[in-house]
Amino acid sequence: MMILASQSPRRRELLALITPEFRVIPAQGEEFLPENITPEDAVLLLSRQKAEEISRRIYPGCDTVPETMIAADTVVAIDGEILGKPRSREHAAQMLRKLSGRQHSVYTGVTVISGAQSVSFAEKTVVEFFPLTEEEIAGYIATGEPMDKAGAYGIQGRGALLVKRIDGDYYNVMGLPVGELHRRLKSMGIC
């Protein structure tokens, strides 16, 4: 049985492409990043923290985990700045203005712990936005969609209307590079 350490409905949908049978146990720990960490290192660290938290919570004191833990974390980065989830509607507007008409990178880090095996990897996708008017930004924010998304947009929803092009894995932008995850799980002998 697999355990997904995420409450993201998108990650649930994507993991179901690999296996229909898994449990969802969201990580609850506070996320902490050291200063000046790169976006790639940030998602690797956060995904590891989540997977290890769930492992310790479910199997305290065990060196090996009998189930497969999968944890992921996604960030949006532009000009070396990591954009997390917006704290307010104005913060979301600031992020969208920053992304308007420009390219940015979406990084997802994934950690898999199974038995005594542990692997972490990161995927990067470059996304380019159309130039956005203030009316488009306000209209998108009014939908409520940006408020729980890294970088203040969801490519799988109305945020798709902001995107001019992508270079890389679309599913990575949704929060789980499912093709690469499947290959990693196969190489670990899990599926």
mmCIF file of C-alpha atoms in Angstrom, residues 2-133:
data_model
loop_
_atom_site.group_PDB
_atom_site.id
_atom_site.type_symbol
_atom_site.label_atom_id
_atom_site.label_comp_id
_atom_site.label_asym_id
_atom_site.label_seq_id
_atom_site.Cartn_x
_atom_site.Cartn_y
_atom_site.Cartn_z
ATOM 1 C CA MET A 2 1.190 3.512 -0.764
ATOM 2 C CA ILE A 3 0.735 6.584 1.396
ATOM 3 C CA LEU A 4 0.499 10.040 -0.140
ATOM 4 C CA ALA A 5 1.694 12.708 2.303
ATOM 5 C CA SER A 6 -0.395 15.468 0.730
ATOM 6 C CA GLN A 7 -3.885 16.872 0.941
ATOM 7 C CA SER A 8 -3.725 18.185 -2.642
ATOM 8 C CA PRO A 9 -6.639 16.890 -4.730
ATOM 9 C CA ARG A 10 -4.474 17.218 -7.850
ATOM 10 C CA ARG A 11 -1.774 14.979 -6.413
ATOM 11 C CA ARG A 12 -4.425 12.413 -5.472
ATOM 12 C CA GLU A 13 -5.770 12.401 -9.039
ATOM 13 C CA LEU A 14 -2.293 12.031 -10.498
ATOM 14 C CA LEU A 15 -1.156 9.275 -8.121
ATOM 15 C CA ALA A 16 -4.336 7.371 -9.042
ATOM 16 C CA LEU A 17 -2.884 7.092 -12.568
ATOM 17 C CA ILE A 18 -0.127 4.917 -11.074
ATOM 18 C CA THR A 19 -2.165 3.007 -8.495
ATOM 19 C CA PRO A 20 -5.817 3.185 -7.495
ATOM 20 C CA GLU A 21 -5.019 1.971 -3.978
ATOM 21 C CA PHE A 22 -3.313 4.405 -1.610
ATOM 22 C CA ARG A 23 -3.992 6.191 1.631
ATOM 23 C CA VAL A 24 -3.783 9.940 2.117
ATOM 24 C CA ILE A 25 -2.071 11.153 5.287
ATOM 25 C CA PRO A 26 -1.169 14.843 4.978
ATOM 26 C CA ALA A 27 2.001 16.072 6.607
ATOM 27 C CA GLN A 28 1.286 18.494 9.448
ATOM 28 C CA GLY A 29 4.725 19.803 10.332
ATOM 29 C CA GLU A 30 5.680 23.409 9.874
ATOM 30 C CA GLU A 31 7.713 24.025 6.747
ATOM 31 C CA PHE A 32 11.067 25.672 7.309
ATOM 32 C CA LEU A 33 13.588 26.726 4.678
ATOM 33 C CA PRO A 34 17.068 28.083 5.298
ATOM 34 C CA GLU A 35 17.872 31.479 3.822
ATOM 35 C CA ASN A 36 19.304 31.648 0.294
ATOM 36 C CA ILE A 37 18.230 28.098 -0.594
ATOM 37 C CA THR A 38 17.727 27.426 -4.304
ATOM 38 C CA PRO A 39 14.208 26.523 -5.488
ATOM 39 C CA GLU A 40 15.345 23.014 -6.451
ATOM 40 C CA ASP A 41 16.979 22.408 -3.069
ATOM 41 C CA ALA A 42 13.894 23.864 -1.347
ATOM 42 C CA VAL A 43 11.456 21.374 -2.905
ATOM 43 C CA LEU A 44 13.841 18.475 -2.274
ATOM 44 C CA LEU A 45 14.176 19.457 1.388
ATOM 45 C CA LEU A 46 10.448 20.022 1.906
ATOM 46 C CA SER A 47 9.426 16.759 0.238
ATOM 47 C CA ARG A 48 11.963 14.867 2.390
ATOM 48 C CA GLN A 49 10.693 16.576 5.549
ATOM 49 C CA LYS A 50 7.109 15.572 4.728
ATOM 50 C CA ALA A 51 7.932 11.945 3.918
ATOM 51 C CA GLU A 52 10.084 11.552 7.032
ATOM 52 C CA GLU A 53 7.403 13.159 9.225
ATOM 53 C CA ILE A 54 4.768 10.673 8.064
ATOM 54 C CA SER A 55 7.202 7.757 8.441
ATOM 55 C CA ARG A 56 8.011 8.774 12.035
ATOM 56 C CA ARG A 57 4.369 9.396 12.898
ATOM 57 C CA ILE A 58 3.078 6.065 11.575
ATOM 58 C CA TYR A 59 6.093 3.890 12.393
ATOM 59 C CA PRO A 60 7.836 5.520 15.385
ATOM 60 C CA GLY A 61 11.244 4.078 16.131
ATOM 61 C CA CYS A 62 11.366 1.916 12.987
ATOM 62 C CA ASP A 63 14.408 1.987 10.716
ATOM 63 C CA THR A 64 12.474 0.600 7.753
ATOM 64 C CA VAL A 65 8.993 1.508 6.565
ATOM 65 C CA PRO A 66 6.747 -1.366 5.418
ATOM 66 C CA GLU A 67 4.629 0.927 3.240
ATOM 67 C CA THR A 68 5.666 3.271 0.439
ATOM 68 C CA MET A 69 5.569 6.942 1.448
ATOM 69 C CA ILE A 70 5.302 9.554 -1.300
ATOM 70 C CA ALA A 71 5.631 13.250 -0.528
ATOM 71 C CA ALA A 72 5.879 16.215 -2.874
ATOM 72 C CA ASP A 73 6.290 19.960 -2.686
ATOM 73 C CA THR A 74 5.959 22.540 -5.466
ATOM 74 C CA VAL A 75 7.234 26.101 -5.718
ATOM 75 C CA VAL A 76 7.168 28.771 -8.375
ATOM 76 C CA ALA A 77 10.366 30.784 -8.841
ATOM 77 C CA ILE A 78 11.172 33.911 -10.797
ATOM 78 C CA ASP A 79 14.409 35.908 -10.714
ATOM 79 C CA GLY A 80 15.692 33.583 -7.989
ATOM 80 C CA GLU A 81 12.710 34.380 -5.714
ATOM 81 C CA ILE A 82 10.519 31.547 -4.465
ATOM 82 C CA LEU A 83 6.825 32.376 -4.672
ATOM 83 C CA GLY A 84 4.783 30.299 -2.244
ATOM 84 C CA LYS A 85 1.059 30.477 -1.640
ATOM 85 C CA PRO A 86 -0.338 34.009 -1.416
ATOM 86 C CA ARG A 87 -1.121 35.377 2.058
ATOM 87 C CA SER A 88 -3.833 37.723 0.790
ATOM 88 C CA ARG A 89 -5.603 38.851 -2.359
ATOM 89 C CA GLU A 90 -3.155 41.756 -2.726
ATOM 90 C CA HIS A 91 -0.214 39.374 -2.322
ATOM 91 C CA ALA A 92 -1.733 37.186 -5.082
ATOM 92 C CA ALA A 93 -2.038 40.274 -7.311
ATOM 93 C CA GLN A 94 1.614 41.165 -6.662
ATOM 94 C CA MET A 95 2.687 37.648 -7.676
ATOM 95 C CA LEU A 96 0.592 37.669 -10.844
ATOM 96 C CA ARG A 97 1.961 41.094 -11.830
ATOM 97 C CA LYS A 98 5.481 39.710 -11.366
ATOM 98 C CA LEU A 99 4.686 36.714 -13.609
ATOM 99 C CA SER A 100 2.839 38.757 -16.251
ATOM 100 C CA GLY A 101 4.401 38.515 -19.715
ATOM 101 C CA ARG A 102 7.422 36.603 -18.397
ATOM 102 C CA GLN A 103 8.860 33.142 -17.985
ATOM 103 C CA HIS A 104 9.156 31.509 -14.583
ATOM 104 C CA SER A 105 10.087 28.063 -13.338
ATOM 105 C CA VAL A 106 7.955 25.553 -11.473
ATOM 106 C CA TYR A 107 9.850 23.035 -9.356
ATOM 107 C CA THR A 108 8.380 19.955 -7.747
ATOM 108 C CA GLY A 109 10.408 17.830 -5.383
ATOM 109 C CA VAL A 110 9.327 14.263 -4.698
ATOM 110 C CA THR A 111 10.555 11.894 -1.995
ATOM 111 C CA VAL A 112 9.761 8.186 -1.913
ATOM 112 C CA ILE A 113 10.536 6.087 1.166
ATOM 113 C CA SER A 114 9.901 2.356 0.964
ATOM 114 C CA GLY A 115 11.446 -0.233 3.268
ATOM 115 C CA ALA A 116 15.071 0.809 3.671
ATOM 116 C CA GLN A 117 15.067 2.637 0.316
ATOM 117 C CA SER A 118 14.745 6.386 -0.033
ATOM 118 C CA VAL A 119 14.969 8.509 -3.160
ATOM 119 C CA SER A 120 14.362 12.188 -3.804
ATOM 120 C CA PHE A 121 14.256 13.973 -7.133
ATOM 121 C CA ALA A 122 13.195 17.346 -8.497
ATOM 122 C CA GLU A 123 11.552 18.268 -11.776
ATOM 123 C CA LYS A 124 11.593 21.728 -13.407
ATOM 124 C CA THR A 125 9.118 23.129 -15.926
ATOM 125 C CA VAL A 126 9.396 26.579 -17.511
ATOM 126 C CA VAL A 127 6.095 28.446 -17.870
ATOM 127 C CA GLU A 128 5.492 31.666 -19.789
ATOM 128 C CA PHE A 129 2.507 33.910 -19.038
ATOM 129 C CA PHE A 130 0.719 36.205 -21.437
ATOM 130 C CA PRO A 131 0.968 39.882 -20.471
ATOM 131 C CA LEU A 132 -1.882 40.377 -17.975
ATOM 132 C CA THR A 133 -4.037 43.458 -17.524
#
